[in-house]
């Protein structure tokens, strides 16, 4: 054992091996996770798709949640948590996993992240107009999306000047 490259670990038979679900089979908690993701807004594009918003085309900061779904956050935008409405406060753990505080009050001085869906210029939300700073973020994202669309369109054909 010591002179060979073989592992010294002997695999033991698994008593529950015959009870495990086949790969790709739905898990019993899958519907609960999907409902939680929809309720919290963790509906970002799943890898390997790029972290691009389907409504406006802007790139966001995609983070995985503890229940395996992804949320698209506004990039490089930490915000004082008391300025963000309940259910829209996302925090990042030291391993980069995102979690939503739901309706819990933020701790004094807490900083959170904002989901892109409430700042997306491609969406009309009930919350538009309630938070002036969020309206400014939406307006800036609208300008960025417009500039990006113009860049992708290119200069086009030049007029015949004679």
Coordinates of N, CA, C and O in Angstrom, one line a residue:
X1 N 0.8 -1.2 0.0 CA 0.0 0.0 0.0 C 0.8 1.3 0.0 O 0.5 2.2 -0.7
X2 N 1.9 1.3 0.8 CA 2.7 2.5 0.9 C 3.5 2.8 -0.4 O 3.8 3.9 -0.6
X3 N 3.9 1.7 -1.1 CA 4.7 1.9 -2.3 C 4.0 2.1 -3.6 O 4.5 2.4 -4.6
X4 N 2.7 1.9 -3.6 CA 1.9 2.0 -4.8 C 1.1 3.3 -4.8 O 1.0 4.0 -3.8
X5 N 0.5 3.6 -6.0 CA -0.3 4.8 -6.1 C -1.7 4.6 -5.8 O -2.5 5.5 -5.9
X6 N -2.1 3.4 -5.4 CA -3.4 3.1 -5.1 C -3.9 3.7 -3.7 O -3.0 3.9 -2.8
X7 N -5.1 4.0 -3.6 CA -5.7 4.6 -2.4 C -5.8 3.6 -1.3 O -6.0 2.4 -1.6
X8 N -5.5 4.0 -0.1 CA -5.6 3.1 1.0 C -7.0 3.1 1.6 O -7.3 2.4 2.6
X9 N -7.9 3.9 1.0 CA -9.3 4.0 1.5 C -10.1 2.9 0.8 O -10.1 2.8 -0.4
X10 N -10.8 2.1 1.6 CA -11.6 1.0 1.1 C -13.0 1.5 1.1 O -13.6 1.8 2.2
X11 N -13.7 1.6 0.0 CA -15.1 2.0 0.0 C -16.0 1.0 0.6 O -15.9 -0.2 0.2
X12 N -16.8 1.4 1.5 CA -17.8 0.5 2.1 C -19.1 0.5 1.3 O -19.5 1.6 0.8
X13 N -19.8 -0.6 1.3 CA -21.1 -0.5 0.6 C -22.1 0.4 1.3 O -22.1 0.5 2.6
X14 N -22.9 1.1 0.5 CA -23.8 2.1 1.1 C -25.2 1.4 1.3 O -25.8 0.9 0.4
X15 N -25.7 1.3 2.6 CA -26.9 0.6 2.8 C -28.1 1.3 2.2 O -29.1 0.7 1.9
X16 N -28.0 2.6 1.9 CA -29.2 3.3 1.3 C -28.9 3.5 -0.2 O -29.7 4.3 -0.9
X17 N -27.9 2.9 -0.8 CA -27.6 3.1 -2.2 C -28.8 2.7 -3.1 O -29.0 3.4 -4.2
X18 N -29.6 1.8 -2.8 CA -30.7 1.4 -3.6 C -31.9 2.3 -3.5 O -32.8 2.3 -4.3
X19 N -31.8 3.2 -2.5 CA -33.0 4.1 -2.2 C -32.7 5.5 -2.8 O -33.6 6.3 -2.8
X20 N -31.5 5.8 -3.3 CA -31.3 7.1 -3.8 C -31.9 7.3 -5.2 O -32.0 6.4 -6.0
X21 N -32.4 8.6 -5.4 CA -33.0 8.9 -6.6 C -32.0 9.0 -7.8 O -30.9 9.3 -7.6
X22 N -32.5 8.7 -9.0 CA -31.5 8.8 -10.1 C -31.2 10.2 -10.4 O -31.9 11.1 -10.0
X23 N -30.0 10.4 -11.0 CA -29.6 11.8 -11.3 C -30.7 12.5 -12.1 O -31.2 12.0 -13.0
X24 N -30.9 13.8 -11.8 CA -31.9 14.6 -12.5 C -33.3 14.4 -12.1 O -34.2 15.1 -12.5
X25 N -33.6 13.5 -11.1 CA -34.9 13.3 -10.6 C -35.3 14.5 -9.7 O -34.4 15.0 -9.0
X26 N -36.5 15.0 -9.7 CA -36.9 16.1 -8.9 C -36.7 15.7 -7.4 O -37.0 14.6 -7.0
X27 N -36.2 16.6 -6.6 CA -36.1 16.4 -5.2 C -37.4 16.8 -4.5 O -38.1 17.7 -5.0
X28 N -37.7 16.3 -3.3 CA -38.9 16.6 -2.6 C -39.0 18.1 -2.3 O -40.1 18.6 -2.1
X29 N -37.9 18.8 -2.1 CA -37.9 20.2 -1.7 C -37.9 21.1 -2.9 O -37.8 22.3 -2.7
X30 N -37.8 20.6 -4.1 CA -37.6 21.4 -5.3 C -38.7 22.5 -5.5 O -38.4 23.6 -5.8
X31 N -40.0 22.1 -5.3 CA -41.1 23.0 -5.4 C -41.0 24.2 -4.4 O -41.3 25.3 -4.7
X32 N -40.6 23.8 -3.2 CA -40.5 24.8 -2.1 C -39.4 25.8 -2.5 O -39.5 27.0 -2.3
X33 N -38.2 25.3 -3.0 CA -37.1 26.2 -3.4 C -37.5 27.1 -4.5 O -37.2 28.3 -4.5
X34 N -38.3 26.5 -5.5 CA -38.7 27.3 -6.6 C -39.6 28.4 -6.2 O -39.6 29.6 -6.6
X35 N -40.5 28.1 -5.2 CA -41.5 29.1 -4.7 C -40.7 30.2 -3.9 O -41.0 31.4 -4.1
X36 N -39.7 29.8 -3.1 CA -39.0 30.8 -2.4 C -38.2 31.7 -3.3 O -38.1 32.9 -3.1
X37 N -37.6 31.1 -4.4 CA -36.9 31.9 -5.3 C -37.8 32.9 -6.0 O -37.4 34.1 -6.2
X38 N -39.0 32.5 -6.4 CA -39.9 33.5 -7.0 C -40.3 34.6 -6.0 O -40.4 35.7 -6.4
X39 N -40.6 34.2 -4.8 CA -41.1 35.1 -3.8 C -40.0 36.2 -3.5 O -40.3 37.3 -3.3
X40 N -38.7 35.7 -3.4 CA -37.6 36.6 -3.1 C -37.0 37.3 -4.3 O -36.2 38.2 -4.1
X41 N -37.4 36.9 -5.5 CA -36.8 37.5 -6.7 C -35.5 36.9 -7.1 O -34.7 37.5 -7.9
X42 N -35.2 35.7 -6.7 CA -34.0 35.0 -7.1 C -34.2 34.3 -8.4 O -34.3 33.1 -8.5
X43 N -34.5 35.1 -9.4 CA -34.8 34.6 -10.7 C -33.8 35.0 -11.8 O -34.2 35.1 -13.0
X44 N -32.6 35.2 -11.4 CA -31.5 35.5 -12.4 C -31.2 34.4 -13.3 O -31.5 33.3 -13.1
X45 N -30.5 34.7 -14.4 CA -30.2 33.7 -15.4 C -29.2 32.7 -14.8 O -28.3 33.0 -14.1
X46 N -29.5 31.4 -15.0 CA -28.7 30.3 -14.5 C -27.5 30.1 -15.3 O -27.5 30.2 -16.5
X47 N -26.3 29.8 -14.7 CA -25.2 29.4 -15.5 C -25.5 28.2 -16.4 O -26.3 27.4 -16.0
X48 N -24.9 28.1 -17.6 CA -23.8 28.9 -18.1 C -24.2 30.1 -18.9 O -23.4 30.8 -19.5
X49 N -25.5 30.5 -18.8 CA -25.9 31.7 -19.5 C -25.2 32.9 -18.8 O -24.9 32.9 -17.6
X50 N -24.9 34.0 -19.6 CA -24.2 35.1 -19.0 C -25.2 35.8 -18.0 O -26.4 35.8 -18.1
X51 N -24.6 36.6 -17.0 CA -25.4 37.3 -16.1 C -26.0 38.6 -16.6 O -25.8 39.7 -16.1
X52 N -26.9 38.4 -17.6 CA -27.4 39.6 -18.3 C -28.9 39.6 -18.1 O -29.6 38.6 -18.2
X53 N -29.5 40.8 -17.8 CA -30.9 41.0 -17.5 C -31.6 40.7 -18.8 O -31.3 41.4 -19.8
X54 N -32.7 39.9 -18.9 CA -33.4 39.7 -20.1 C -34.3 40.8 -20.5 O -34.8 40.9 -21.6
X55 N -34.6 41.8 -19.5 CA -35.4 42.9 -19.8 C -34.7 44.1 -20.4 O -35.3 44.9 -21.1
X56 N -33.5 44.4 -19.9 CA -32.8 45.6 -20.4 C -31.4 45.3 -21.0 O -30.8 46.2 -21.6
X57 N -30.9 44.1 -20.8 CA -29.6 43.7 -21.5 C -28.4 44.1 -20.7 O -27.3 44.0 -21.2
X58 N -28.6 44.7 -19.5 CA -27.4 45.1 -18.7 C -26.9 43.9 -17.9 O -27.6 43.0 -17.5
X59 N -25.6 43.9 -17.6 CA -24.9 42.9 -16.9 C -25.0 43.2 -15.4 O -24.9 44.3 -15.0
X60 N -25.4 42.1 -14.7 CA -25.5 42.2 -13.2 C -24.5 41.4 -12.5 O -23.7 40.7 -13.1
X61 N -24.5 41.4 -11.2 CA -23.7 40.6 -10.4 C -24.5 39.4 -9.9 O -25.3 39.5 -9.0
X62 N -24.3 38.2 -10.6 CA -25.1 37.0 -10.3 C -24.5 36.3 -9.1 O -23.3 36.1 -9.0
X63 N -25.3 36.0 -8.1 CA -24.9 35.3 -6.9 C -25.8 34.1 -6.7 O -27.1 34.2 -6.9
X64 N -25.3 33.0 -6.2 CA -26.1 31.8 -5.9 C -26.7 32.0 -4.5 O -26.1 32.7 -3.6
X65 N -27.9 31.5 -4.3 CA -28.5 31.5 -2.9 C -28.3 30.2 -2.2 O -27.8 29.2 -2.8
X66 N -28.7 30.1 -1.0 CA -28.5 28.9 -0.2 C -29.5 27.8 -0.7 O -29.2 26.6 -0.4
X67 N -30.5 28.1 -1.5 CA -31.4 27.1 -2.0 C -31.1 26.8 -3.5 O -31.9 26.2 -4.1
X68 N -29.9 27.3 -4.0 CA -29.4 26.9 -5.3 C -29.9 27.7 -6.5 O -29.5 27.4 -7.6
X69 N -30.7 28.7 -6.3 CA -31.1 29.6 -7.4 C -30.2 30.8 -7.4 O -29.5 31.1 -6.4
X70 N -30.3 31.6 -8.5 CA -29.4 32.7 -8.6 C -30.2 34.0 -8.6 O -31.3 34.1 -9.2
X71 N -29.6 35.0 -8.0 CA -30.2 36.3 -8.0 C -29.2 37.3 -8.7 O -28.0 37.2 -8.6
X72 N -29.8 38.2 -9.5 CA -29.0 39.2 -10.2 C -29.0 40.5 -9.4 O -30.1 41.1 -9.2
X73 N -27.9 40.9 -8.9 CA -27.8 42.1 -8.0 C -27.2 43.2 -8.8 O -26.4 43.0 -9.8
X74 N -27.5 44.4 -8.4 CA -26.8 45.6 -9.0 C -25.3 45.6 -8.7 O -25.0 45.4 -7.5
X75 N -24.5 45.7 -9.7 CA -23.1 45.5 -9.5 C -22.5 46.7 -8.7 O -22.9 47.9 -9.0
X76 N -21.6 46.4 -7.8 CA -20.8 47.5 -7.1 C -21.7 48.5 -6.5 O -21.5 49.7 -6.6
X77 N -22.8 48.1 -5.8 CA -23.7 49.1 -5.2 C -24.2 48.7 -3.8 O -25.3 48.3 -3.7
X78 N -23.3 48.7 -2.8 CA -23.8 48.5 -1.5 C -24.6 49.7 -1.0 O -24.2 50.8 -1.3
X79 N -25.7 49.4 -0.3 CA -26.6 50.5 0.1 C -26.9 50.3 1.6 O -27.0 49.2 2.0
X80 N -27.1 51.4 2.3 CA -27.5 51.2 3.7 C -28.9 50.5 3.7 O -29.8 50.8 3.0
X81 N -28.9 49.4 4.5 CA -30.1 48.5 4.4 C -31.4 49.2 4.8 O -32.4 48.8 4.3
X82 N -31.4 50.2 5.7 CA -32.6 50.8 6.0 C -33.2 51.6 4.9 O -34.4 52.0 4.9
X83 N -32.5 51.9 3.8 CA -33.0 52.6 2.6 C -33.7 51.6 1.6 O -34.3 52.1 0.7
X84 N -33.6 50.3 1.8 CA -34.1 49.3 0.9 C -35.3 48.7 1.5 O -35.4 48.4 2.6
X85 N -36.4 48.6 0.6 CA -37.6 48.0 1.1 C -37.5 46.6 1.6 O -36.6 45.8 1.1
X86 N -38.3 46.1 2.5 CA -38.3 44.8 3.0 C -38.5 43.8 1.8 O -39.1 44.2 0.8
X87 N -37.9 42.6 1.9 CA -37.9 41.6 0.8 C -37.0 41.9 -0.3 O -36.8 41.1 -1.2
X88 N -36.3 43.0 -0.3 CA -35.4 43.4 -1.4 C -34.0 43.6 -0.8 O -33.1 44.1 -1.5
X89 N -33.7 43.3 0.4 CA -32.4 43.4 1.0 C -31.7 42.1 0.9 O -32.0 41.1 1.5
X90 N -30.6 42.1 0.1 CA -29.8 40.9 -0.1 C -28.4 41.1 0.6 O -27.8 42.2 0.4
X91 N -28.0 40.1 1.3 CA -26.7 40.2 1.9 C -25.8 39.1 1.4 O -26.3 38.0 0.9
X92 N -24.5 39.2 1.4 CA -23.5 38.2 1.0 C -22.7 37.7 2.1 O -22.2 38.5 2.9
X93 N -22.7 36.4 2.2 CA -21.8 35.8 3.3 C -20.4 35.8 2.8 O -20.1 36.1 1.6
X94 N -19.5 35.4 3.7 CA -18.1 35.4 3.3 C -17.7 34.5 2.2 O -16.8 34.7 1.5
X95 N -18.6 33.5 1.9 CA -18.3 32.6 0.8 C -19.0 33.1 -0.5 O -18.9 32.4 -1.5
X96 N -19.6 34.3 -0.5 CA -20.3 34.9 -1.7 C -21.7 34.4 -1.9 O -22.3 34.9 -2.9
X97 N -22.2 33.6 -1.0 CA -23.6 33.2 -1.1 C -24.6 34.3 -0.7 O -24.4 34.9 0.4
X98 N -25.6 34.5 -1.5 CA -26.6 35.6 -1.2 C -27.7 35.1 -0.4 O -28.2 33.9 -0.6
X99 N -28.3 35.9 0.5 CA -29.4 35.5 1.3 C -30.3 36.8 1.5 O -29.8 37.9 1.5
X100 N -31.6 36.6 1.5 CA -32.6 37.6 1.6 C -33.0 37.7 3.1 O -33.4 36.7 3.7
X101 N -33.1 38.9 3.6 CA -33.5 39.1 5.0 C -35.0 39.1 5.2 O -35.5 39.3 6.3
X102 N -35.7 39.1 4.0 CA -37.2 39.1 4.0 C -37.7 40.4 4.7 O -37.2 41.5 4.5
X103 N -38.6 40.2 5.7 CA -39.2 41.4 6.4 C -38.4 41.8 7.6 O -38.8 42.8 8.3
X104 N -37.3 41.1 8.0 CA -36.6 41.4 9.2 C -36.0 42.8 9.1 O -35.5 43.2 8.0
X105 N -36.0 43.5 10.2 CA -35.4 44.9 10.2 C -33.9 44.8 10.2 O -33.4 43.9 10.8
X106 N -33.3 45.6 9.4 CA -31.8 45.5 9.4 C -31.1 46.0 10.7 O -31.7 46.9 11.4
X107 N -30.0 45.5 11.0 CA -29.2 45.9 12.1 C -28.7 47.4 11.9 O -28.5 47.8 10.7
X108 N -28.5 48.1 12.9 CA -28.0 49.5 12.7 C -26.7 49.5 12.0 O -25.8 48.8 12.3
X109 N -26.6 50.3 11.0 CA -25.4 50.4 10.2 C -25.2 49.3 9.1 O -24.2 49.3 8.5
X110 N -26.2 48.4 9.0 CA -26.1 47.3 8.0 C -26.1 47.8 6.6 O -26.8 48.8 6.3
X111 N -25.3 47.1 5.8 CA -25.2 47.5 4.3 C -25.7 46.2 3.6 O -25.3 45.1 3.9
X112 N -26.5 46.4 2.6 CA -27.0 45.3 1.8 C -26.8 45.6 0.3 O -26.3 46.6 -0.1
X113 N -27.2 44.6 -0.5 CA -27.2 44.8 -2.0 C -28.6 44.8 -2.5 O -29.6 44.3 -1.9
X114 N -28.8 45.5 -3.6 CA -30.1 45.7 -4.2 C -30.3 44.7 -5.4 O -29.4 44.6 -6.2
X115 N -31.4 44.0 -5.5 CA -31.6 43.2 -6.7 C -31.8 44.0 -7.9 O -32.4 45.1 -7.9
X116 N -31.3 43.6 -9.0 CA -31.4 44.4 -10.3 C -32.8 44.6 -10.7 O -33.2 45.6 -11.2
X117 N -33.7 43.6 -10.4 CA -35.1 43.7 -10.9 C -35.8 44.9 -10.4 O -36.8 45.4 -11.0
X118 N -35.4 45.5 -9.2 CA -36.1 46.7 -8.8 C -35.5 48.0 -9.3 O -36.0 49.0 -9.1
X119 N -34.3 47.8 -9.9 CA -33.7 49.0 -10.5 C -33.6 48.9 -12.1 O -33.0 49.7 -12.7
X120 N -34.2 47.8 -12.6 CA -34.2 47.6 -14.0 C -35.1 48.6 -14.8 O -36.2 48.8 -14.5
X121 N -34.5 49.2 -15.8 CA -35.3 50.2 -16.6 C -36.3 49.5 -17.5 O -37.2 50.2 -18.0
X122 N -36.2 48.2 -17.7 CA -37.1 47.5 -18.6 C -38.3 47.0 -17.9 O -39.2 46.4 -18.5
X123 N -38.5 47.3 -16.6 CA -39.6 46.8 -15.9 C -40.4 48.0 -15.3 O -39.9 49.0 -14.9
X124 N -41.7 47.8 -15.2 CA -42.6 48.8 -14.5 C -43.0 48.1 -13.2 O -43.6 47.0 -13.2
X125 N -42.7 48.7 -12.1 CA -43.0 48.1 -10.8 C -43.9 49.1 -10.0 O -43.9 50.3 -10.2
X126 N -44.6 48.5 -9.0 CA -45.4 49.3 -8.1 C -44.6 50.2 -7.3 O -45.0 51.3 -6.9
X127 N -43.3 49.8 -7.1 CA -42.5 50.6 -6.2 C -41.8 51.8 -6.8 O -41.2 52.6 -6.2
X128 N -42.0 52.0 -8.1 CA -41.4 53.1 -8.8 C -42.0 54.4 -8.2 O -43.2 54.6 -8.1
X129 N -41.1 55.3 -7.9 CA -41.5 56.6 -7.3 C -41.5 56.6 -5.8 O -41.6 57.7 -5.2
X130 N -41.4 55.5 -5.1 CA -41.4 55.5 -3.7 C -40.1 55.8 -3.1 O -40.0 56.3 -2.0
X131 N -39.0 55.5 -3.8 CA -37.6 55.8 -3.3 C -36.9 56.6 -4.4 O -36.5 56.1 -5.4
X132 N -36.6 57.8 -4.1 CA -35.9 58.7 -5.1 C -34.6 58.2 -5.5 O -34.2 58.3 -6.7
X133 N -33.8 57.6 -4.6 CA -32.5 57.1 -5.0 C -32.6 56.0 -5.9 O -31.8 55.8 -6.8
X134 N -33.7 55.1 -5.8 CA -33.9 54.0 -6.6 C -34.3 54.5 -8.0 O -33.9 53.9 -9.1
X135 N -35.1 55.6 -8.1 CA -35.5 56.2 -9.4 C -34.2 56.7 -10.1 O -34.1 56.5 -11.3
X136 N -33.2 57.2 -9.4 CA -32.0 57.7 -10.0 C -31.2 56.5 -10.5 O -30.6 56.6 -11.6
X137 N -31.2 55.4 -9.8 CA -30.5 54.2 -10.3 C -31.2 53.6 -11.6 O -30.5 53.3 -12.6
X138 N -32.5 53.6 -11.6 CA -33.3 53.2 -12.8 C -33.0 54.1 -14.0 O -32.8 53.6 -15.1
X139 N -32.9 55.4 -13.7 CA -32.7 56.4 -14.8 C -31.3 56.1 -15.4 O -31.1 56.1 -16.6
X140 N -30.3 55.9 -14.5 CA -28.9 55.7 -15.0 C -28.8 54.4 -15.7 O -28.2 54.3 -16.8
X141 N -29.5 53.3 -15.3 CA -29.6 52.1 -16.0 C -30.2 52.2 -17.3 O -29.8 51.6 -18.3
X142 N -31.2 53.1 -17.4 CA -31.9 53.3 -18.7 C -30.9 54.0 -19.7 O -30.8 53.6 -20.9
X143 N -30.1 54.9 -19.2 CA -29.1 55.5 -20.1 C -28.0 54.5 -20.5 O -27.6 54.5 -21.6
X144 N -27.6 53.7 -19.6 CA -26.6 52.7 -19.9 C -27.1 51.7 -20.9 O -26.4 51.3 -21.9
X145 N -28.4 51.3 -20.8 CA -29.0 50.3 -21.7 C -29.1 51.0 -23.1 O -28.9 50.3 -24.2
X146 N -29.5 52.3 -23.1 CA -29.6 53.0 -24.4 C -28.2 53.1 -25.1 O -28.1 52.8 -26.3
X147 N -27.2 53.5 -24.3 CA -25.8 53.6 -24.9 C -25.4 52.2 -25.4 O -24.8 52.1 -26.5
X148 N -25.6 51.1 -24.7 CA -25.2 49.8 -25.1 C -25.9 49.4 -26.4 O -25.3 48.9 -27.3
X149 N -27.2 49.7 -26.5 CA -27.9 49.4 -27.7 C -27.4 50.2 -28.9 O -27.3 49.7 -30.0
X150 N -27.0 51.5 -28.7 CA -26.5 52.3 -29.8 C -25.1 51.7 -30.2 O -24.8 51.7 -31.4
X151 N -24.3 51.3 -29.2 CA -23.0 50.7 -29.6 C -23.1 49.5 -30.4 O -22.3 49.2 -31.3
X152 N -24.0 48.6 -30.0 CA -24.2 47.3 -30.7 C -24.8 47.6 -32.1 O -24.5 46.8 -33.0
X153 N -25.5 48.6 -32.3 CA -26.1 48.9 -33.6 C -25.0 49.4 -34.6 O -25.1 49.1 -35.8
X154 N -24.0 50.0 -34.1 CA -22.9 50.4 -35.0 C -23.3 51.7 -35.7 O -24.4 52.2 -35.6
X155 N -22.3 52.2 -36.5 CA -22.6 53.5 -37.2 C -23.6 53.4 -38.3 O -24.3 54.3 -38.7
X156 N -23.8 52.2 -38.9 CA -24.8 52.0 -40.0 C -24.2 52.6 -41.3 O -23.0 52.8 -41.4
X157 N -25.1 52.8 -42.2 CA -24.6 53.3 -43.5 C -24.6 54.8 -43.5 O -25.5 55.5 -42.9
X158 N -23.5 55.4 -44.1 CA -23.4 56.8 -44.1 C -24.2 57.3 -45.3 O -24.3 56.7 -46.4
X159 N -24.8 58.5 -45.2 CA -25.5 59.1 -46.3 C -24.6 59.5 -47.5 O -23.4 59.8 -47.3
X160 N -25.2 59.4 -48.7 CA -24.4 59.7 -49.8 C -24.3 61.2 -49.9 O -25.3 61.9 -50.1
X161 N -23.1 61.8 -49.8 CA -22.9 63.2 -49.7 C -22.5 63.7 -51.1 O -22.1 64.9 -51.2
X162 N -22.5 62.9 -52.1 CA -22.3 63.5 -53.4 C -21.2 63.0 -54.1 O -20.6 63.3 -55.0

